[in-house]
Amino acid sequence: MASVDFPLRPGDPAGSAAAPRLSYVHEWLTDWGGSEDVVAHMHQARPAQALHATIDFLSDTDRDKLPGLPIRTTFLQRAPFVRSRFWHYLPLTPLAVETHDLRDADLIVSSSHAFAKGVLTTAQQLHVSYVHSPMRYAWDLHHEYLADYGLGRGAKGLLARHIFHRLRQWDRQTANNVDLFLANSEHVARRIWRTYRRRALVLHPPVATGRFALEDHKGDHYVTVSRLVSYKRIELLLQAFREMPQRKLVVIGDGPEMGHLRAMCPPNVTLMGWQPHEVVQQQVGSARAFLFAAQEDFGISPVEAQACGTPVIAYGIGGSAETVRDVRSAEQPTGLLFFEQSAAALRAAVEDFDRAHIDPHACRQWAERFSAERFRDGYLDILDRAWQAWQGGLQVEDRLIGELR
């Protein structure tokens, strides 16, 4: 994207014609993850006057990643046990989001994977929403979430279905509060259209490719790095490698599935738990391939693996279809995709991969397309164009999608 000559720059007087007063909105601030990284990079690119979140329990270390940014919370911040039992307050979260007072902002950027896009705005405010995902547990993964939490039937199940029904109505209605949707992948852009019937520009999230060094020499093990939760499908990897005893798999990460995975772990799989960056770099950089069996909206870890020069074997539905270049169709492949979430399909993919040749340098070159620098340039360009169109009285969504798609 080419930048436009529009004087919206950090340091200009707040409220001046050249610098609209900017506020960010995020879901909640508890553990640091990919969506929080996006907000931090947004703030680095275009500092705001405040960040609004329903609750804030960031550690001091994580708070330092948002320097000089005041954080404003809602009444949920003072709710009993909210830090450990936030999901019990799910029915109140839309109300909490609507209490964010954004009257002092001209430009609002929400970072949304559930509720943040539902903030109340006025006709004098431009609202750009960066969507990591429409609310998964209310839409695409609704039945999976009910099953995982034992809410598929009975009185509790009926109440949960009613709550999610109301959330879907609220979620779709509040899409009207957004002037321009940004999606973190084409996959999410399609979900935005299906959920809200709104078009979206794609801006891939920033990946810290500079933190990962290219490694030419590969070992004989396979690796994955993931939070150990059910939808990441780590169990599938263990099942597949149980049937490939001559191959070795290293699993890095921790989470609620650890006990279950330890109980079923075959001898050729090593569960390392959480590891510092240096160990992750060494294990991923020296791996024969990185394995990724989840259906993700984008998926940062496969891109980080490619930054190490490590090819990726990934489930080909979702963001991986955009971040991995399949050896069977691309001139400069970076991995191999499989299209059924089963141990048999993964085993066949590993066997096909062993017959392929993929250049580590091609992996690294492709990963740079998702770097933090490219995100910053794209974000600033979109924000400047959107404000320019807004100031000119134009329909922002039609204007930008016409220019940039």
mmCIF file of C-alpha atoms in Angstrom:
data_model
loop_
_atom_site.group_PDB
_atom_site.id
_atom_site.type_symbol
_atom_site.label_atom_id
_atom_site.label_comp_id
_atom_site.label_asym_id
_atom_site.label_seq_id
_atom_site.Cartn_x
_atom_site.Cartn_y
_atom_site.Cartn_z
ATOM 1 C CA MET A 1 0.000 0.000 0.000
ATOM 2 C CA ALA A 2 1.295 3.452 -0.879
ATOM 3 C CA SER A 3 1.063 6.059 1.858
ATOM 4 C CA VAL A 4 -0.941 9.227 1.271
ATOM 5 C CA ASP A 5 0.243 12.718 2.155
ATOM 6 C CA PHE A 6 -2.074 13.372 5.079
ATOM 7 C CA PRO A 7 -0.840 15.173 8.196
ATOM 8 C CA LEU A 8 -2.109 12.826 10.923
ATOM 9 C CA ARG A 9 1.101 12.416 12.864
ATOM 10 C CA PRO A 10 2.124 11.807 16.486
ATOM 11 C CA GLY A 11 2.974 15.014 18.314
ATOM 12 C CA ASP A 12 0.420 17.251 16.598
ATOM 13 C CA PRO A 13 -1.821 19.160 19.041
ATOM 14 C CA ALA A 14 -4.731 17.002 20.203
ATOM 15 C CA GLY A 15 -7.984 18.082 18.644
ATOM 16 C CA SER A 16 -6.368 20.080 15.835
ATOM 17 C CA ALA A 17 -7.619 19.722 12.284
ATOM 18 C CA ALA A 18 -4.431 17.793 11.412
ATOM 19 C CA ALA A 19 -4.637 15.368 14.324
ATOM 20 C CA PRO A 20 -7.991 13.875 15.267
ATOM 21 C CA ARG A 21 -8.210 12.741 18.862
ATOM 22 C CA LEU A 22 -7.640 8.988 18.735
ATOM 23 C CA SER A 23 -8.774 6.354 21.256
ATOM 24 C CA TYR A 24 -8.281 2.590 21.183
ATOM 25 C CA VAL A 25 -10.772 0.000 22.451
ATOM 26 C CA HIS A 26 -9.776 -3.566 23.347
ATOM 27 C CA GLU A 27 -11.713 -6.493 24.837
ATOM 28 C CA TRP A 28 -9.973 -7.122 28.162
ATOM 29 C CA LEU A 29 -6.385 -6.980 29.405
ATOM 30 C CA THR A 30 -5.408 -10.097 31.335
ATOM 31 C CA ASP A 31 -2.791 -12.336 29.707
ATOM 32 C CA TRP A 32 -0.689 -10.951 26.846
ATOM 33 C CA GLY A 33 -1.349 -12.547 23.471
ATOM 34 C CA GLY A 34 -1.560 -11.869 19.757
ATOM 35 C CA SER A 35 -4.451 -9.390 19.925
ATOM 36 C CA GLU A 36 -2.630 -7.360 22.598
ATOM 37 C CA ASP A 37 0.448 -7.325 20.352
ATOM 38 C CA VAL A 38 -1.701 -5.800 17.610
ATOM 39 C CA VAL A 39 -2.836 -2.995 19.937
ATOM 40 C CA ALA A 40 0.757 -2.349 21.029
ATOM 41 C CA HIS A 41 1.908 -2.037 17.410
ATOM 42 C CA MET A 42 -1.030 0.229 16.610
ATOM 43 C CA HIS A 43 -0.065 2.488 19.504
ATOM 44 C CA GLN A 44 3.580 2.509 18.422
ATOM 45 C CA ALA A 45 2.532 3.516 14.915
ATOM 46 C CA ARG A 46 -0.098 6.056 15.939
ATOM 47 C CA PRO A 47 -0.174 6.932 19.674
ATOM 48 C CA ALA A 48 -3.625 7.450 21.175
ATOM 49 C CA GLN A 49 -4.952 9.470 24.092
ATOM 50 C CA ALA A 50 -6.378 6.375 25.862
ATOM 51 C CA LEU A 51 -7.051 2.657 25.670
ATOM 52 C CA HIS A 52 -10.472 1.420 26.833
ATOM 53 C CA ALA A 53 -10.882 -2.179 28.066
ATOM 54 C CA THR A 54 -13.537 -3.934 30.152
ATOM 55 C CA ILE A 55 -10.954 -5.081 32.721
ATOM 56 C CA ASP A 56 -7.224 -4.561 33.207
ATOM 57 C CA PHE A 57 -5.022 -6.984 35.137
ATOM 58 C CA LEU A 58 -1.828 -6.694 33.094
ATOM 59 C CA SER A 59 1.469 -7.417 34.788
ATOM 60 C CA ASP A 60 3.946 -4.561 35.070
ATOM 61 C CA THR A 61 6.083 -6.198 32.381
ATOM 62 C CA ASP A 62 3.184 -6.353 29.934
ATOM 63 C CA ARG A 63 2.037 -2.838 30.813
ATOM 64 C CA ASP A 64 5.456 -1.554 29.752
ATOM 65 C CA LYS A 65 4.579 -2.661 26.216
ATOM 66 C CA LEU A 66 1.968 0.142 26.117
ATOM 67 C CA PRO A 67 4.122 3.090 27.210
ATOM 68 C CA GLY A 68 2.357 6.366 27.933
ATOM 69 C CA LEU A 69 -1.103 4.966 27.180
ATOM 70 C CA PRO A 70 -3.723 5.548 29.908
ATOM 71 C CA ILE A 71 -6.033 2.544 30.369
ATOM 72 C CA ARG A 72 -9.705 3.111 31.227
ATOM 73 C CA THR A 73 -11.846 0.226 32.460
ATOM 74 C CA THR A 74 -15.527 -0.450 33.229
ATOM 75 C CA PHE A 75 -17.584 -1.403 36.281
ATOM 76 C CA LEU A 76 -16.506 -5.021 35.729
ATOM 77 C CA GLN A 77 -13.048 -4.093 37.016
ATOM 78 C CA ARG A 78 -14.512 -4.066 40.549
ATOM 79 C CA ALA A 79 -16.716 -7.152 40.210
ATOM 80 C CA PRO A 80 -16.020 -10.008 42.661
ATOM 81 C CA PHE A 81 -13.583 -12.663 41.372
ATOM 82 C CA VAL A 82 -13.692 -11.137 37.877
ATOM 83 C CA ARG A 83 -10.032 -11.867 37.228
ATOM 84 C CA SER A 84 -10.378 -15.636 37.670
ATOM 85 C CA ARG A 85 -14.028 -16.024 36.644
ATOM 86 C CA PHE A 86 -14.459 -13.481 33.889
ATOM 87 C CA TRP A 87 -16.564 -15.852 31.773
ATOM 88 C CA HIS A 88 -19.238 -15.848 34.491
ATOM 89 C CA TYR A 89 -19.773 -12.185 33.603
ATOM 90 C CA LEU A 90 -20.229 -12.862 29.887
ATOM 91 C CA PRO A 91 -23.911 -11.764 29.832
ATOM 92 C CA LEU A 92 -22.891 -8.382 31.321
ATOM 93 C CA THR A 93 -20.005 -7.728 28.946
ATOM 94 C CA PRO A 94 -22.069 -6.020 26.197
ATOM 95 C CA LEU A 95 -23.442 -3.624 28.801
ATOM 96 C CA ALA A 96 -19.929 -2.977 30.118
ATOM 97 C CA VAL A 97 -18.619 -2.216 26.612
ATOM 98 C CA GLU A 98 -21.439 0.263 26.069
ATOM 99 C CA THR A 99 -20.327 2.208 29.166
ATOM 100 C CA HIS A 100 -17.022 3.191 27.552
ATOM 101 C CA ASP A 101 -17.203 6.989 27.343
ATOM 102 C CA LEU A 102 -15.583 7.961 24.038
ATOM 103 C CA ARG A 103 -17.047 11.440 23.670
ATOM 104 C CA ASP A 104 -13.563 12.993 23.671
ATOM 105 C CA ALA A 105 -12.459 10.991 20.581
ATOM 106 C CA ASP A 106 -12.782 11.933 16.909
ATOM 107 C CA LEU A 107 -11.331 8.642 15.680
ATOM 108 C CA ILE A 108 -11.958 5.284 17.418
ATOM 109 C CA VAL A 109 -10.059 2.097 16.578
ATOM 110 C CA SER A 110 -11.406 -1.053 18.209
ATOM 111 C CA SER A 111 -9.459 -4.301 18.467
ATOM 112 C CA SER A 112 -12.224 -6.882 18.556
ATOM 113 C CA HIS A 113 -12.581 -10.633 18.849
ATOM 114 C CA ALA A 114 -15.840 -10.497 20.806
ATOM 115 C CA PHE A 115 -17.353 -7.272 22.125
ATOM 116 C CA ALA A 116 -15.053 -4.277 21.530
ATOM 117 C CA LYS A 117 -16.632 -3.246 18.244
ATOM 118 C CA GLY A 118 -19.935 -2.675 20.111
ATOM 119 C CA VAL A 119 -18.880 0.641 21.700
ATOM 120 C CA LEU A 120 -21.364 3.493 21.379
ATOM 121 C CA THR A 121 -20.335 6.170 18.889
ATOM 122 C CA THR A 122 -21.857 9.305 17.390
ATOM 123 C CA ALA A 123 -22.329 10.511 13.838
ATOM 124 C CA GLN A 124 -19.349 12.825 14.343
ATOM 125 C CA GLN A 125 -16.934 9.969 15.099
ATOM 126 C CA LEU A 126 -15.128 7.631 12.704
ATOM 127 C CA HIS A 127 -15.004 4.020 13.972
ATOM 128 C CA VAL A 128 -12.511 1.594 12.430
ATOM 129 C CA SER A 129 -12.673 -1.963 13.816
ATOM 130 C CA TYR A 130 -9.778 -4.403 13.465
ATOM 131 C CA VAL A 131 -11.426 -7.807 13.808
ATOM 132 C CA HIS A 132 -9.317 -10.765 14.911
ATOM 133 C CA SER A 133 -12.435 -12.924 14.696
ATOM 134 C CA PRO A 134 -16.188 -12.533 14.980
ATOM 135 C CA MET A 135 -17.291 -13.966 18.343
ATOM 136 C CA ARG A 136 -16.273 -17.628 17.897
ATOM 137 C CA TYR A 137 -18.335 -19.097 20.731
ATOM 138 C CA ALA A 138 -21.494 -17.415 19.446
ATOM 139 C CA TRP A 139 -21.016 -18.250 15.769
ATOM 140 C CA ASP A 140 -18.652 -20.743 14.091
ATOM 141 C CA LEU A 141 -17.618 -22.756 17.163
ATOM 142 C CA HIS A 142 -20.869 -22.405 19.096
ATOM 143 C CA HIS A 143 -21.660 -26.129 19.350
ATOM 144 C CA GLU A 144 -18.023 -27.035 20.095
ATOM 145 C CA TYR A 145 -17.924 -24.595 23.020
ATOM 146 C CA LEU A 146 -21.180 -25.928 24.444
ATOM 147 C CA ALA A 147 -19.833 -29.476 24.267
ATOM 148 C CA ASP A 148 -16.437 -28.560 25.759
ATOM 149 C CA TYR A 149 -18.082 -26.923 28.785
ATOM 150 C CA GLY A 150 -20.771 -29.569 29.240
ATOM 151 C CA LEU A 151 -23.590 -27.218 28.220
ATOM 152 C CA GLY A 152 -25.088 -29.252 25.411
ATOM 153 C CA ARG A 153 -28.266 -30.190 27.280
ATOM 154 C CA GLY A 154 -30.279 -29.678 30.452
ATOM 155 C CA ALA A 155 -31.341 -26.467 32.188
ATOM 156 C CA LYS A 156 -27.850 -24.969 32.092
ATOM 157 C CA GLY A 157 -27.581 -25.788 28.414
ATOM 158 C CA LEU A 158 -30.908 -24.125 27.658
ATOM 159 C CA LEU A 159 -29.856 -21.002 29.559
ATOM 160 C CA ALA A 160 -26.489 -20.919 27.751
ATOM 161 C CA ARG A 161 -28.190 -21.199 24.358
ATOM 162 C CA HIS A 162 -30.521 -18.328 25.253
ATOM 163 C CA ILE A 163 -27.582 -16.141 26.337
ATOM 164 C CA PHE A 164 -25.681 -16.876 23.124
ATOM 165 C CA HIS A 165 -28.821 -16.200 21.082
ATOM 166 C CA ARG A 166 -29.042 -12.728 22.640
ATOM 167 C CA LEU A 167 -25.317 -12.189 22.107
ATOM 168 C CA ARG A 168 -25.672 -12.997 18.403
ATOM 169 C CA GLN A 169 -28.461 -10.435 18.075
ATOM 170 C CA TRP A 170 -26.344 -7.792 19.849
ATOM 171 C CA ASP A 171 -23.241 -8.692 17.863
ATOM 172 C CA ARG A 172 -24.959 -8.341 14.499
ATOM 173 C CA GLN A 173 -26.762 -5.147 15.467
ATOM 174 C CA THR A 174 -23.608 -3.407 16.699
ATOM 175 C CA ALA A 175 -21.865 -4.024 13.380
ATOM 176 C CA ASN A 176 -23.790 -0.909 12.318
ATOM 177 C CA ASN A 177 -21.588 1.119 14.699
ATOM 178 C CA VAL A 178 -18.516 0.430 12.517
ATOM 179 C CA ASP A 179 -17.572 2.589 9.527
ATOM 180 C CA LEU A 180 -14.720 0.393 8.294
ATOM 181 C CA PHE A 181 -13.881 -3.228 9.111
ATOM 182 C CA LEU A 182 -10.314 -4.521 8.953
ATOM 183 C CA ALA A 183 -9.764 -8.294 9.046
ATOM 184 C CA ASN A 184 -6.587 -10.095 10.059
ATOM 185 C CA SER A 185 -6.952 -12.568 7.162
ATOM 186 C CA GLU A 186 -9.058 -13.326 4.103
ATOM 187 C CA HIS A 187 -10.607 -16.137 6.132
ATOM 188 C CA VAL A 188 -11.820 -13.648 8.750
ATOM 189 C CA ALA A 189 -12.979 -11.238 6.036
ATOM 190 C CA ARG A 190 -15.245 -14.002 4.701
ATOM 191 C CA ARG A 191 -16.538 -14.648 8.224
ATOM 192 C CA ILE A 192 -17.247 -10.933 8.680
ATOM 193 C CA TRP A 193 -19.299 -10.974 5.476
ATOM 194 C CA ARG A 194 -21.208 -14.078 6.537
ATOM 195 C CA THR A 195 -21.838 -12.754 10.063
ATOM 196 C CA TYR A 196 -22.448 -9.034 9.473
ATOM 197 C CA ARG A 197 -22.881 -8.776 5.672
ATOM 198 C CA ARG A 198 -20.076 -6.181 5.649
ATOM 199 C CA ARG A 199 -16.965 -6.042 3.496
ATOM 200 C CA ALA A 200 -13.538 -5.788 5.103
ATOM 201 C CA LEU A 201 -9.997 -4.854 4.142
ATOM 202 C CA VAL A 202 -7.372 -7.446 5.037
ATOM 203 C CA LEU A 203 -4.424 -6.308 7.153
ATOM 204 C CA HIS A 204 -2.394 -9.241 8.429
ATOM 205 C CA PRO A 205 -1.278 -8.909 12.061
ATOM 206 C CA PRO A 206 2.336 -8.052 12.892
ATOM 207 C CA VAL A 207 4.698 -10.987 13.341
ATOM 208 C CA ALA A 208 8.024 -10.347 15.084
ATOM 209 C CA THR A 209 10.048 -12.042 12.357
ATOM 210 C CA GLY A 210 13.168 -10.190 13.531
ATOM 211 C CA ARG A 211 13.181 -12.194 16.786
ATOM 212 C CA PHE A 212 13.725 -15.430 14.849
ATOM 213 C CA ALA A 213 17.000 -16.259 13.129
ATOM 214 C CA LEU A 214 17.221 -18.222 9.892
ATOM 215 C CA GLU A 215 18.646 -21.712 10.459
ATOM 216 C CA ASP A 216 19.851 -23.599 7.374
ATOM 217 C CA HIS A 217 20.731 -26.872 9.079
ATOM 218 C CA LYS A 218 17.772 -28.977 10.147
ATOM 219 C CA GLY A 219 17.601 -31.907 12.536
ATOM 220 C CA ASP A 220 15.383 -34.972 12.442
ATOM 221 C CA HIS A 221 12.596 -33.877 14.795
ATOM 222 C CA TYR A 222 9.251 -32.198 14.138
ATOM 223 C CA VAL A 223 7.949 -29.457 16.427
ATOM 224 C CA THR A 224 4.869 -27.515 17.417
ATOM 225 C CA VAL A 225 4.460 -24.518 19.731
ATOM 226 C CA SER A 226 0.986 -23.963 21.098
ATOM 227 C CA ARG A 227 -1.207 -23.288 24.068
ATOM 228 C CA LEU A 228 -2.526 -26.693 25.106
ATOM 229 C CA VAL A 229 -6.270 -26.221 24.629
ATOM 230 C CA SER A 230 -8.649 -28.545 22.827
ATOM 231 C CA TYR A 231 -9.203 -26.593 19.607
ATOM 232 C CA LYS A 232 -5.446 -26.542 18.902
ATOM 233 C CA ARG A 233 -5.785 -30.302 18.200
ATOM 234 C CA ILE A 234 -2.495 -31.326 19.832
ATOM 235 C CA GLU A 235 -4.114 -34.679 20.651
ATOM 236 C CA LEU A 236 -4.336 -35.310 16.912
ATOM 237 C CA LEU A 237 -0.566 -34.813 16.572
ATOM 238 C CA LEU A 238 0.123 -37.328 19.334
ATOM 239 C CA GLN A 239 -2.213 -39.869 17.736
ATOM 240 C CA ALA A 240 -0.477 -39.487 14.375
ATOM 241 C CA PHE A 241 3.030 -39.851 15.823
ATOM 242 C CA ARG A 242 2.031 -42.902 17.846
ATOM 243 C CA GLU A 243 1.608 -44.531 14.434
ATOM 244 C CA MET A 244 4.988 -43.186 13.220
ATOM 245 C CA PRO A 245 7.359 -44.447 15.962
ATOM 246 C CA GLN A 246 10.421 -43.809 13.795
ATOM 247 C CA ARG A 247 9.756 -40.044 13.817
ATOM 248 C CA LYS A 248 10.187 -37.654 16.755
ATOM 249 C CA LEU A 249 7.894 -34.798 17.802
ATOM 250 C CA VAL A 250 8.612 -31.983 20.280
ATOM 251 C CA VAL A 251 5.611 -30.130 21.767
ATOM 252 C CA ILE A 252 6.299 -26.752 23.428
ATOM 253 C CA GLY A 253 3.586 -25.011 25.440
ATOM 254 C CA ASP A 254 1.336 -25.377 28.458
ATOM 255 C CA GLY A 255 -2.377 -25.240 29.167
ATOM 256 C CA PRO A 256 -5.370 -27.125 30.574
ATOM 257 C CA GLU A 257 -4.868 -30.102 28.245
ATOM 258 C CA MET A 258 -1.386 -30.918 29.624
ATOM 259 C CA GLY A 259 -2.534 -33.675 32.009
ATOM 260 C CA HIS A 260 -4.633 -35.382 29.348
ATOM 261 C CA LEU A 261 -1.804 -35.184 26.792
ATOM 262 C CA ARG A 262 0.768 -36.575 29.251
ATOM 263 C CA ALA A 263 -1.479 -39.564 29.869
ATOM 264 C CA MET A 264 -1.640 -40.438 26.156
ATOM 265 C CA CYS A 265 1.876 -39.350 25.119
ATOM 266 C CA PRO A 266 3.794 -41.996 23.090
ATOM 267 C CA PRO A 267 7.547 -42.536 23.671
ATOM 268 C CA ASN A 268 8.585 -40.665 20.512
ATOM 269 C CA VAL A 269 6.846 -37.411 21.604
ATOM 270 C CA THR A 270 8.415 -34.988 24.099
ATOM 271 C CA LEU A 271 6.147 -32.574 25.989
ATOM 272 C CA MET A 272 8.458 -29.759 27.027
ATOM 273 C CA GLY A 273 5.875 -27.437 28.592
ATOM 274 C CA TRP A 274 6.412 -23.690 28.516
ATOM 275 C CA GLN A 275 9.886 -22.645 27.360
ATOM 276 C CA PRO A 276 11.695 -19.279 27.033
ATOM 277 C CA HIS A 277 12.233 -17.721 23.628
ATOM 278 C CA GLU A 278 15.806 -19.017 23.318
ATOM 279 C CA VAL A 279 14.647 -22.628 23.624
ATOM 280 C CA VAL A 280 11.747 -22.048 21.227
ATOM 281 C CA GLN A 281 14.154 -20.537 18.679
ATOM 282 C CA GLN A 282 16.541 -23.492 18.980
ATOM 283 C CA GLN A 283 13.846 -26.171 18.737
ATOM 284 C CA VAL A 284 11.871 -24.538 15.932
ATOM 285 C CA GLY A 285 14.944 -23.425 13.989
ATOM 286 C CA SER A 286 16.474 -26.904 13.947
ATOM 287 C CA ALA A 287 13.225 -28.789 13.269
ATOM 288 C CA ARG A 288 12.572 -30.695 10.076
ATOM 289 C CA ALA A 289 9.081 -29.155 9.977
ATOM 290 C CA PHE A 290 6.605 -27.273 12.155
ATOM 291 C CA LEU A 291 3.208 -28.953 12.658
ATOM 292 C CA PHE A 292 -0.058 -27.031 12.945
ATOM 293 C CA ALA A 293 -3.367 -28.907 13.120
ATOM 294 C CA ALA A 294 -5.726 -26.149 14.305
ATOM 295 C CA GLN A 295 -8.178 -24.111 12.263
ATOM 296 C CA GLU A 296 -7.008 -20.600 13.099
ATOM 297 C CA ASP A 297 -8.168 -17.211 11.895
ATOM 298 C CA PHE A 298 -4.538 -16.322 11.115
ATOM 299 C CA GLY A 299 -1.959 -18.311 13.109
ATOM 300 C CA ILE A 300 1.217 -16.484 14.130
ATOM 301 C CA SER A 301 3.359 -19.468 15.137
ATOM 302 C CA PRO A 302 3.559 -20.983 11.605
ATOM 303 C CA VAL A 303 4.840 -17.640 10.312
ATOM 304 C CA GLU A 304 7.431 -17.505 13.105
ATOM 305 C CA ALA A 305 8.541 -21.010 12.106
ATOM 306 C CA GLN A 306 8.968 -19.923 8.493
ATOM 307 C CA ALA A 307 11.023 -16.951 9.703
ATOM 308 C CA CYS A 308 13.417 -19.585 11.096
ATOM 309 C CA GLY A 309 13.534 -21.203 7.649
ATOM 310 C CA THR A 310 11.453 -24.139 8.933
ATOM 311 C CA PRO A 311 8.708 -25.456 6.616
ATOM 312 C CA VAL A 312 5.175 -25.908 7.954
ATOM 313 C CA ILE A 313 2.791 -28.852 7.682
ATOM 314 C CA ALA A 314 -0.603 -27.303 8.430
ATOM 315 C CA TYR A 315 -4.334 -27.883 8.289
ATOM 316 C CA GLY A 316 -5.290 -26.015 5.125
ATOM 317 C CA ILE A 317 -8.571 -24.448 6.270
ATOM 318 C CA GLY A 318 -8.378 -20.982 7.790
ATOM 319 C CA GLY A 319 -5.425 -18.642 8.024
ATOM 320 C CA SER A 320 -2.846 -21.321 7.191
ATOM 321 C CA ALA A 321 -4.090 -21.337 3.605
ATOM 322 C CA GLU A 322 -2.789 -17.747 3.385
ATOM 323 C CA THR A 323 0.435 -18.080 5.378
ATOM 324 C CA VAL A 324 1.787 -21.389 4.006
ATOM 325 C CA ARG A 325 2.684 -21.896 0.334
ATOM 326 C CA ASP A 326 1.852 -25.488 -0.547
ATOM 327 C CA VAL A 327 4.597 -27.587 -2.148
ATOM 328 C CA ARG A 328 2.100 -29.027 -4.624
ATOM 329 C CA SER A 329 1.098 -25.674 -6.147
ATOM 330 C CA ALA A 330 3.599 -22.892 -5.343
ATOM 331 C CA GLU A 331 6.806 -22.082 -7.216
ATOM 332 C CA GLN A 332 8.594 -21.208 -3.969
ATOM 333 C CA PRO A 333 6.863 -23.496 -1.455
ATOM 334 C CA THR A 334 7.125 -23.064 2.300
ATOM 335 C CA GLY A 335 5.254 -26.153 3.477
ATOM 336 C CA LEU A 336 2.446 -28.600 2.858
ATOM 337 C CA LEU A 337 -1.273 -28.368 3.601
ATOM 338 C CA PHE A 338 -3.656 -31.175 4.553
ATOM 339 C CA PHE A 339 -7.428 -30.844 4.513
ATOM 340 C CA GLU A 340 -8.873 -33.265 7.049
ATOM 341 C CA GLN A 341 -8.360 -32.955 10.810
ATOM 342 C CA SER A 342 -7.510 -36.600 11.382
ATOM 343 C CA ALA A 343 -4.447 -38.557 12.448
ATOM 344 C CA ALA A 344 -4.497 -40.417 9.119
ATOM 345 C CA ALA A 345 -4.475 -37.212 7.073
ATOM 346 C CA LEU A 346 -1.648 -35.756 9.153
ATOM 347 C CA ARG A 347 0.379 -38.952 8.875
ATOM 348 C CA ALA A 348 -0.042 -38.922 5.086
ATOM 349 C CA ALA A 349 1.004 -35.245 4.994
ATOM 350 C CA VAL A 350 4.191 -35.980 6.945
ATOM 351 C CA GLU A 351 5.033 -38.833 4.588
ATOM 352 C CA ASP A 352 4.413 -36.607 1.531
ATOM 353 C CA PHE A 353 6.503 -33.854 3.099
ATOM 354 C CA ASP A 354 9.458 -36.215 3.570
ATOM 355 C CA ARG A 355 9.619 -36.635 -0.208
ATOM 356 C CA ALA A 356 9.655 -32.870 -0.869
ATOM 357 C CA HIS A 357 12.462 -30.321 -0.915
ATOM 358 C CA ILE A 358 11.785 -26.870 0.509
ATOM 359 C CA ASP A 359 14.382 -24.099 0.644
ATOM 360 C CA PRO A 360 14.735 -22.501 4.117
ATOM 361 C CA HIS A 361 15.542 -19.164 2.468
ATOM 362 C CA ALA A 362 12.214 -19.252 0.589
ATOM 363 C CA CYS A 363 10.474 -19.772 3.945
ATOM 364 C CA ARG A 364 12.237 -16.780 5.462
ATOM 365 C CA GLN A 365 11.523 -14.549 2.471
ATOM 366 C CA TRP A 366 7.819 -15.428 2.565
ATOM 367 C CA ALA A 367 7.589 -14.821 6.330
ATOM 368 C CA GLU A 368 8.813 -11.246 5.874
ATOM 369 C CA ARG A 369 5.529 -10.462 4.107
ATOM 370 C CA PHE A 370 3.927 -10.595 7.556
ATOM 371 C CA SER A 371 6.493 -8.498 9.423
ATOM 372 C CA ALA A 372 5.693 -5.779 11.953
ATOM 373 C CA GLU A 373 7.048 -3.171 9.546
ATOM 374 C CA ARG A 374 4.581 -4.152 6.833
ATOM 375 C CA PHE A 375 1.753 -4.047 9.368
ATOM 376 C CA ARG A 376 2.769 -0.547 10.497
ATOM 377 C CA ASP A 377 2.928 0.802 6.945
ATOM 378 C CA GLY A 378 -0.420 -0.734 6.015
ATOM 379 C CA TYR A 379 -2.109 0.434 9.215
ATOM 380 C CA LEU A 380 -0.955 4.034 8.839
ATOM 381 C CA ASP A 381 -1.958 4.126 5.195
ATOM 382 C CA ILE A 382 -5.454 2.790 5.900
ATOM 383 C CA LEU A 383 -5.979 5.095 8.871
ATOM 384 C CA ASP A 384 -4.889 8.164 6.901
ATOM 385 C CA ARG A 385 -7.043 7.279 3.897
ATOM 386 C CA ALA A 386 -10.050 6.541 6.101
ATOM 387 C CA TRP A 387 -9.812 9.870 7.932
ATOM 388 C CA GLN A 388 -9.298 11.749 4.675
ATOM 389 C CA ALA A 389 -12.412 10.121 3.162
ATOM 390 C CA TRP A 390 -14.378 10.780 6.363
ATOM 391 C CA GLN A 391 -13.390 14.446 6.370
ATOM 392 C CA GLY A 392 -14.437 14.661 2.748
ATOM 393 C CA GLY A 393 -17.924 13.367 3.545
ATOM 394 C CA LEU A 394 -17.392 10.115 1.637
ATOM 395 C CA GLN A 395 -18.612 6.624 2.496
ATOM 396 C CA VAL A 396 -15.429 5.220 4.029
ATOM 397 C CA GLU A 397 -15.985 1.519 3.409
ATOM 398 C CA ASP A 398 -16.840 1.936 -0.282
ATOM 399 C CA ARG A 399 -14.025 4.414 -0.874
ATOM 400 C CA LEU A 400 -11.214 2.407 0.741
ATOM 401 C CA ILE A 401 -12.231 -1.010 -0.497
ATOM 402 C CA GLY A 402 -12.495 0.466 -3.982
ATOM 403 C CA GLU A 403 -8.993 1.956 -3.676
ATOM 404 C CA LEU A 404 -7.089 -0.788 -1.882
ATOM 405 C CA ARG A 405 -8.629 -4.111 -2.878
#
